[in-house]
Amino acid sequence: MSDDTKKVQGANETEPTATSATTPMWLVGLLFVLFFGAAWTFDHRSGWFNKKVYPPYSSEDVVKHYQPPAEDLPPEYIRGKKLYEVCAACHQPNGLGSASVGAPPLADSEWVLAPGPNRIIRIALDGLSGPLKVKGQQYGSGVMTGFRPAFSDQQVADVLTYIRMSREWKHNASKVKPEQVKAVRDATADRSSNWTEAELLKVPEN
Amino acid sequence: MKSTATIFLAAFAAASFSWAGFVLAPQIQLGQLTQAKPTGSDNLYPAARPGLAAQGAEVYRSLGCVYCHSQQVRQESSHVDVMLNEIGTNAAKVAAIVSELNHPLRAAAGVQIGKITEVADVPAGEPLVARLRDAGAKADLKVVATGSDISRGWGIRQSVAQDYLFDHPVQLGTRRSGPDLSNAGSKPAEWHLLHLYNPTIVENSTMPPYPFLFETRKKTGNGSPDALKVKTADGYEVVPTEAARALVAYLRSLRVDAPLYEAPVTVAQVVAPTSTNNAATNTPAK
């Protein structure tokens, strides 16, 4: 320390000096044990720094026991859901359609939820143009292209199964089988234009 | 000065020890987090914030919202509900299985659709669901997170690191003078705007109003379509500024409800709105 400080503190005070005194070893030991115990508890409660484990779960094994069981969905539904991405471009992932491109909704649509898939198979294969009434609402401007060359019978059946059974839209209509698609595909093999509402309404619902 | 080296070494040891604990260990634990698929979904979570919402995060930060609002849902425990969804054709057998259960929820009058009992975890409920399914009923298990935050309606599960992936900085908050905002996105944008302008639309709210986020101006023509539905002097309207829009876009982006592996929960099925008057629900908001 400098001489200035000494003056301020007073001349009588002596400067404290560091001397060596032994730290009691039991204290070091106790602190070590306490620290170790705290760290162990902390790690134990957080699943040993596992990023998949957060309290109140204490380990990955426990987290595993709370995974919601997978839904019991048929394979064609799962494949169809993947294929629906193509449809979602116009009909939207939520199935509500898009007025700007003239795509009517699929969710709750009476065309989708008809007793049989006769008409929607035809729409999927050869498309649809012109005015269409869905859920009491008139849609006019849109044109849907056909997927006859693009999708196999199985693929058409899968995607129609998905839209008829979609859990998201609370649909619960029957599955569409590839044989049904094949029958329609063969019966309408010479078709070269989109369907219209008037033509489709002549086709029996199932 | 004596023992310079000892003091320096001790200070260095203390600093590096806490650095290892507060920086290095979390980095090793969580630094590699990336977007992930929630249980039963193919969409990556969390979604990056769109531009306006990212600007809104800065508005949220600059207004100091974090001083009164947290963004962290806590959870105290989990359990699993056994749900009976459909009785099926063999009602007597289903009733027999349900009557074995010792649970107050069981209706004395007979079998009812809905929660029939509560079990500790999924494996504990599976045998019961299997028996119910064998009897022709439709049953499943619903993972439920519980805790005081969850019963306040602030979320359906706890927040975990994954939820904050795109937050820089993470605005967790330490005080809850206002409600937790982890799921502020569940309220419509119109509500948020009105509430920022006049927080007293919530009873007993202590939140200050933010009138400077809005512009009171003379109406031209029919007025702005964005004008708030509030009382103003004749011929005037209140419209949100860009900052208010950004802030509301950010608030709308707050949502902690994806069922993650580390935060398991059963999410209610998304139901398409049944309103049929306008199919154009996907047109961008004005």
mmCIF file of C-alpha atoms in Angstrom, chain A:
data_model
loop_
_atom_site.group_PDB
_atom_site.id
_atom_site.type_symbol
_atom_site.label_atom_id
_atom_site.label_comp_id
_atom_site.label_asym_id
_atom_site.label_seq_id
_atom_site.Cartn_x
_atom_site.Cartn_y
_atom_site.Cartn_z
ATOM 1 C CA MET A 1 0.000 0.000 0.000
ATOM 2 C CA SER A 2 1.105 3.549 -0.604
ATOM 3 C CA ASP A 3 2.088 6.022 2.049
ATOM 4 C CA ASP A 4 -0.921 8.229 1.269
ATOM 5 C CA THR A 5 -3.365 5.616 2.433
ATOM 6 C CA LYS A 6 -1.508 5.139 5.648
ATOM 7 C CA LYS A 7 -1.931 8.801 6.482
ATOM 8 C CA VAL A 8 -5.670 8.715 5.950
ATOM 9 C CA GLN A 9 -6.116 5.620 8.033
ATOM 10 C CA GLY A 10 -4.084 6.958 10.834
ATOM 11 C CA ALA A 11 -0.513 6.342 11.773
ATOM 12 C CA ASN A 12 -1.274 4.015 14.657
ATOM 13 C CA GLU A 13 -2.907 1.318 12.567
ATOM 14 C CA THR A 14 -0.580 -1.262 11.253
ATOM 15 C CA GLU A 15 -1.140 -2.651 7.813
ATOM 16 C CA PRO A 16 -2.753 -6.084 7.934
ATOM 17 C CA THR A 17 -0.564 -8.748 6.505
ATOM 18 C CA ALA A 18 -1.419 -12.145 5.119
ATOM 19 C CA THR A 19 -0.215 -14.910 7.322
ATOM 20 C CA SER A 20 -0.569 -18.595 6.767
ATOM 21 C CA ALA A 21 -3.255 -20.343 8.781
ATOM 22 C CA THR A 22 -4.364 -23.874 8.079
ATOM 23 C CA THR A 23 -7.843 -24.383 6.630
ATOM 24 C CA PRO A 24 -9.494 -27.153 8.605
ATOM 25 C CA MET A 25 -9.525 -30.213 6.349
ATOM 26 C CA TRP A 26 -12.905 -31.365 7.664
ATOM 27 C CA LEU A 27 -14.397 -28.169 6.232
ATOM 28 C CA VAL A 28 -12.891 -28.847 2.826
ATOM 29 C CA GLY A 29 -14.211 -32.389 2.992
ATOM 30 C CA LEU A 30 -17.689 -31.281 4.062
ATOM 31 C CA LEU A 31 -17.903 -28.686 1.298
ATOM 32 C CA PHE A 32 -16.809 -31.267 -1.225
ATOM 33 C CA VAL A 33 -19.441 -33.734 -0.054
ATOM 34 C CA LEU A 34 -22.168 -31.044 -0.073
ATOM 35 C CA PHE A 35 -21.189 -29.881 -3.537
ATOM 36 C CA PHE A 36 -21.035 -33.404 -4.889
ATOM 37 C CA GLY A 37 -24.440 -34.235 -3.417
ATOM 38 C CA ALA A 38 -26.011 -31.097 -4.875
ATOM 39 C CA ALA A 39 -24.557 -31.743 -8.320
ATOM 40 C CA TRP A 40 -25.632 -35.365 -8.237
ATOM 41 C CA THR A 41 -29.220 -34.447 -7.271
ATOM 42 C CA PHE A 42 -29.357 -31.805 -9.980
ATOM 43 C CA ASP A 43 -28.114 -34.193 -12.648
ATOM 44 C CA HIS A 44 -30.288 -37.017 -11.436
ATOM 45 C CA ARG A 45 -33.436 -34.891 -11.604
ATOM 46 C CA SER A 46 -32.640 -33.649 -15.084
ATOM 47 C CA GLY A 47 -31.991 -37.070 -16.557
ATOM 48 C CA TRP A 48 -28.202 -36.694 -16.606
ATOM 49 C CA PHE A 49 -28.239 -33.743 -18.998
ATOM 50 C CA ASN A 50 -30.379 -35.562 -21.524
ATOM 51 C CA LYS A 51 -32.007 -33.067 -23.879
ATOM 52 C CA LYS A 52 -35.051 -35.319 -24.161
ATOM 53 C CA VAL A 53 -35.724 -35.208 -20.424
ATOM 54 C CA TYR A 54 -37.312 -32.324 -18.551
ATOM 55 C CA PRO A 55 -38.890 -32.387 -15.115
ATOM 56 C CA PRO A 56 -41.351 -33.775 -14.027
ATOM 57 C CA TYR A 57 -39.932 -36.708 -15.984
ATOM 58 C CA SER A 58 -36.845 -38.119 -14.313
ATOM 59 C CA SER A 59 -35.366 -40.211 -17.128
ATOM 60 C CA GLU A 60 -35.766 -41.040 -20.785
ATOM 61 C CA ASP A 61 -37.440 -44.276 -19.767
ATOM 62 C CA VAL A 62 -40.172 -42.345 -18.006
ATOM 63 C CA VAL A 63 -40.656 -39.978 -20.969
ATOM 64 C CA LYS A 64 -41.106 -43.016 -23.181
ATOM 65 C CA HIS A 65 -44.030 -44.134 -21.027
ATOM 66 C CA TYR A 66 -45.944 -40.933 -21.766
ATOM 67 C CA GLN A 67 -45.726 -40.970 -25.554
ATOM 68 C CA PRO A 68 -49.271 -40.860 -26.945
ATOM 69 C CA PRO A 69 -49.912 -44.163 -28.709
ATOM 70 C CA ALA A 70 -49.935 -43.904 -32.488
ATOM 71 C CA GLU A 71 -53.331 -43.630 -34.023
ATOM 72 C CA ASP A 72 -54.769 -46.712 -35.563
ATOM 73 C CA LEU A 73 -54.789 -45.570 -39.207
ATOM 74 C CA PRO A 74 -55.015 -47.812 -42.287
ATOM 75 C CA PRO A 75 -51.932 -47.740 -44.574
ATOM 76 C CA GLU A 76 -53.901 -46.386 -47.544
ATOM 77 C CA TYR A 77 -54.934 -43.424 -45.384
ATOM 78 C CA ILE A 78 -51.306 -42.673 -44.509
ATOM 79 C CA ARG A 79 -50.195 -42.957 -48.156
ATOM 80 C CA GLY A 80 -53.151 -40.839 -49.240
ATOM 81 C CA LYS A 81 -52.342 -38.138 -46.740
ATOM 82 C CA LYS A 82 -48.891 -37.823 -48.312
ATOM 83 C CA LEU A 83 -50.386 -37.686 -51.824
ATOM 84 C CA TYR A 84 -52.881 -35.057 -50.736
ATOM 85 C CA GLU A 85 -50.037 -32.518 -50.842
ATOM 86 C CA VAL A 86 -50.694 -32.347 -54.587
ATOM 87 C CA CYS A 87 -54.380 -31.573 -54.020
ATOM 88 C CA ALA A 88 -53.564 -29.143 -51.217
ATOM 89 C CA ALA A 89 -52.041 -26.727 -53.713
ATOM 90 C CA CYS A 90 -55.581 -25.671 -54.643
ATOM 91 C CA HIS A 91 -57.869 -27.319 -52.081
ATOM 92 C CA GLN A 92 -55.562 -26.222 -49.217
ATOM 93 C CA PRO A 93 -54.133 -28.386 -46.441
ATOM 94 C CA ASN A 94 -57.235 -27.685 -44.363
ATOM 95 C CA GLY A 95 -59.527 -28.813 -47.171
ATOM 96 C CA LEU A 96 -61.414 -25.538 -47.291
ATOM 97 C CA GLY A 97 -60.466 -24.781 -50.891
ATOM 98 C CA SER A 98 -59.412 -21.461 -52.272
ATOM 99 C CA ALA A 99 -61.870 -19.059 -53.819
ATOM 100 C CA SER A 100 -59.109 -17.231 -55.686
ATOM 101 C CA VAL A 101 -58.368 -20.259 -57.889
ATOM 102 C CA GLY A 102 -61.991 -21.425 -57.829
ATOM 103 C CA ALA A 103 -61.253 -24.583 -55.845
ATOM 104 C CA PRO A 104 -64.282 -25.657 -53.801
ATOM 105 C CA PRO A 105 -63.879 -27.056 -50.278
ATOM 106 C CA LEU A 106 -63.416 -30.804 -49.748
ATOM 107 C CA ALA A 107 -64.000 -30.699 -45.996
ATOM 108 C CA ASP A 108 -67.676 -31.414 -45.307
ATOM 109 C CA SER A 109 -68.375 -31.448 -49.045
ATOM 110 C CA GLU A 110 -71.361 -33.571 -50.036
ATOM 111 C CA TRP A 111 -69.452 -34.654 -53.166
ATOM 112 C CA VAL A 112 -66.641 -36.123 -51.074
ATOM 113 C CA LEU A 113 -68.923 -37.661 -48.470
ATOM 114 C CA ALA A 114 -71.332 -39.249 -50.973
ATOM 115 C CA PRO A 115 -72.373 -42.826 -50.144
ATOM 116 C CA GLY A 116 -70.087 -44.124 -52.894
ATOM 117 C CA PRO A 117 -66.992 -42.723 -54.579
ATOM 118 C CA ASN A 118 -68.342 -43.054 -58.159
ATOM 119 C CA ARG A 119 -68.348 -39.346 -58.890
ATOM 120 C CA ILE A 120 -65.141 -38.300 -57.132
ATOM 121 C CA ILE A 121 -63.199 -41.087 -58.872
ATOM 122 C CA ARG A 122 -64.325 -39.542 -62.156
ATOM 123 C CA ILE A 123 -63.301 -36.061 -60.993
ATOM 124 C CA ALA A 124 -59.891 -37.299 -59.863
ATOM 125 C CA LEU A 125 -59.291 -39.117 -63.171
ATOM 126 C CA ASP A 126 -60.507 -36.569 -65.704
ATOM 127 C CA GLY A 127 -60.855 -33.307 -63.799
ATOM 128 C CA LEU A 128 -63.759 -30.924 -63.608
ATOM 129 C CA SER A 129 -64.561 -27.596 -65.154
ATOM 130 C CA GLY A 130 -67.433 -25.179 -65.182
ATOM 131 C CA PRO A 131 -69.832 -24.213 -62.431
ATOM 132 C CA LEU A 132 -70.221 -26.477 -59.415
ATOM 133 C CA LYS A 133 -72.415 -26.220 -56.365
ATOM 134 C CA VAL A 134 -70.829 -27.364 -53.085
ATOM 135 C CA LYS A 135 -72.495 -27.000 -49.689
ATOM 136 C CA GLY A 136 -75.056 -24.638 -51.212
ATOM 137 C CA GLN A 137 -72.386 -22.349 -52.579
ATOM 138 C CA GLN A 138 -71.802 -21.793 -56.276
ATOM 139 C CA TYR A 139 -68.250 -22.130 -57.620
ATOM 140 C CA GLY A 140 -67.664 -21.105 -61.177
ATOM 141 C CA SER A 141 -64.273 -20.178 -62.439
ATOM 142 C CA GLY A 142 -62.017 -23.085 -61.519
ATOM 143 C CA VAL A 143 -60.705 -25.850 -63.722
ATOM 144 C CA MET A 144 -59.296 -29.024 -62.228
ATOM 145 C CA THR A 145 -57.017 -31.138 -64.391
ATOM 146 C CA GLY A 146 -57.386 -34.887 -64.512
ATOM 147 C CA PHE A 147 -54.874 -37.215 -62.892
ATOM 148 C CA ARG A 148 -55.557 -40.167 -65.230
ATOM 149 C CA PRO A 149 -51.983 -40.377 -66.563
ATOM 150 C CA ALA A 150 -50.276 -39.176 -63.387
ATOM 151 C CA PHE A 151 -51.793 -41.388 -60.693
ATOM 152 C CA SER A 152 -52.127 -45.168 -60.630
ATOM 153 C CA ASP A 153 -55.374 -46.835 -59.536
ATOM 154 C CA GLN A 154 -53.822 -47.433 -56.138
ATOM 155 C CA GLN A 155 -52.781 -43.787 -55.792
ATOM 156 C CA VAL A 156 -56.201 -42.447 -56.757
ATOM 157 C CA ALA A 157 -57.783 -44.868 -54.291
ATOM 158 C CA ASP A 158 -55.353 -43.817 -51.537
ATOM 159 C CA VAL A 159 -55.879 -40.104 -51.883
ATOM 160 C CA LEU A 160 -59.664 -40.435 -52.150
ATOM 161 C CA THR A 161 -59.645 -42.702 -49.102
ATOM 162 C CA TYR A 162 -57.782 -39.983 -47.239
ATOM 163 C CA ILE A 163 -60.180 -37.200 -48.153
ATOM 164 C CA ARG A 164 -63.196 -39.390 -47.378
ATOM 165 C CA MET A 165 -61.829 -40.504 -43.991
ATOM 166 C CA SER A 166 -59.779 -37.462 -42.953
ATOM 167 C CA ARG A 167 -59.628 -37.223 -39.171
ATOM 168 C CA GLU A 168 -58.718 -33.558 -39.430
ATOM 169 C CA TRP A 169 -61.992 -32.810 -41.166
ATOM 170 C CA LYS A 170 -63.979 -35.292 -39.064
ATOM 171 C CA HIS A 171 -64.885 -37.317 -42.144
ATOM 172 C CA ASN A 172 -66.008 -40.875 -41.776
ATOM 173 C CA ALA A 173 -66.972 -42.137 -45.249
ATOM 174 C CA SER A 174 -66.060 -45.511 -46.720
ATOM 175 C CA LYS A 175 -62.666 -46.405 -48.181
ATOM 176 C CA VAL A 176 -62.056 -46.308 -51.930
ATOM 177 C CA LYS A 177 -60.630 -49.508 -53.386
ATOM 178 C CA PRO A 178 -58.228 -49.628 -56.355
ATOM 179 C CA GLU A 179 -60.627 -52.019 -58.101
ATOM 180 C CA GLN A 180 -63.340 -49.346 -58.042
ATOM 181 C CA VAL A 181 -60.907 -46.873 -59.603
ATOM 182 C CA LYS A 182 -59.891 -49.405 -62.252
ATOM 183 C CA ALA A 183 -63.512 -50.078 -63.155
ATOM 184 C CA VAL A 184 -64.194 -46.363 -63.652
ATOM 185 C CA ARG A 185 -60.901 -45.853 -65.476
ATOM 186 C CA ASP A 186 -61.791 -48.616 -67.974
ATOM 187 C CA ALA A 187 -65.399 -47.478 -68.354
ATOM 188 C CA THR A 188 -64.364 -43.906 -69.148
ATOM 189 C CA ALA A 189 -61.218 -44.780 -71.125
ATOM 190 C CA ASP A 190 -62.218 -42.758 -74.180
ATOM 191 C CA ARG A 191 -62.917 -39.563 -72.269
ATOM 192 C CA SER A 192 -60.927 -36.564 -73.444
ATOM 193 C CA SER A 193 -62.518 -33.601 -71.683
ATOM 194 C CA ASN A 194 -63.126 -32.507 -68.083
ATOM 195 C CA TRP A 195 -66.347 -33.510 -66.410
ATOM 196 C CA THR A 196 -69.059 -30.962 -65.847
ATOM 197 C CA GLU A 197 -71.532 -30.803 -63.002
ATOM 198 C CA ALA A 198 -74.458 -31.755 -65.238
ATOM 199 C CA GLU A 199 -72.672 -34.848 -66.545
ATOM 200 C CA LEU A 200 -71.586 -35.950 -63.070
ATOM 201 C CA LEU A 201 -75.079 -35.602 -61.631
ATOM 202 C CA LYS A 202 -76.207 -38.256 -64.132
ATOM 203 C CA VAL A 203 -73.688 -40.707 -62.696
ATOM 204 C CA PRO A 204 -75.170 -42.745 -59.821
ATOM 205 C CA GLU A 205 -73.672 -41.939 -56.444
ATOM 206 C CA ASN A 206 -72.588 -45.520 -55.857
#
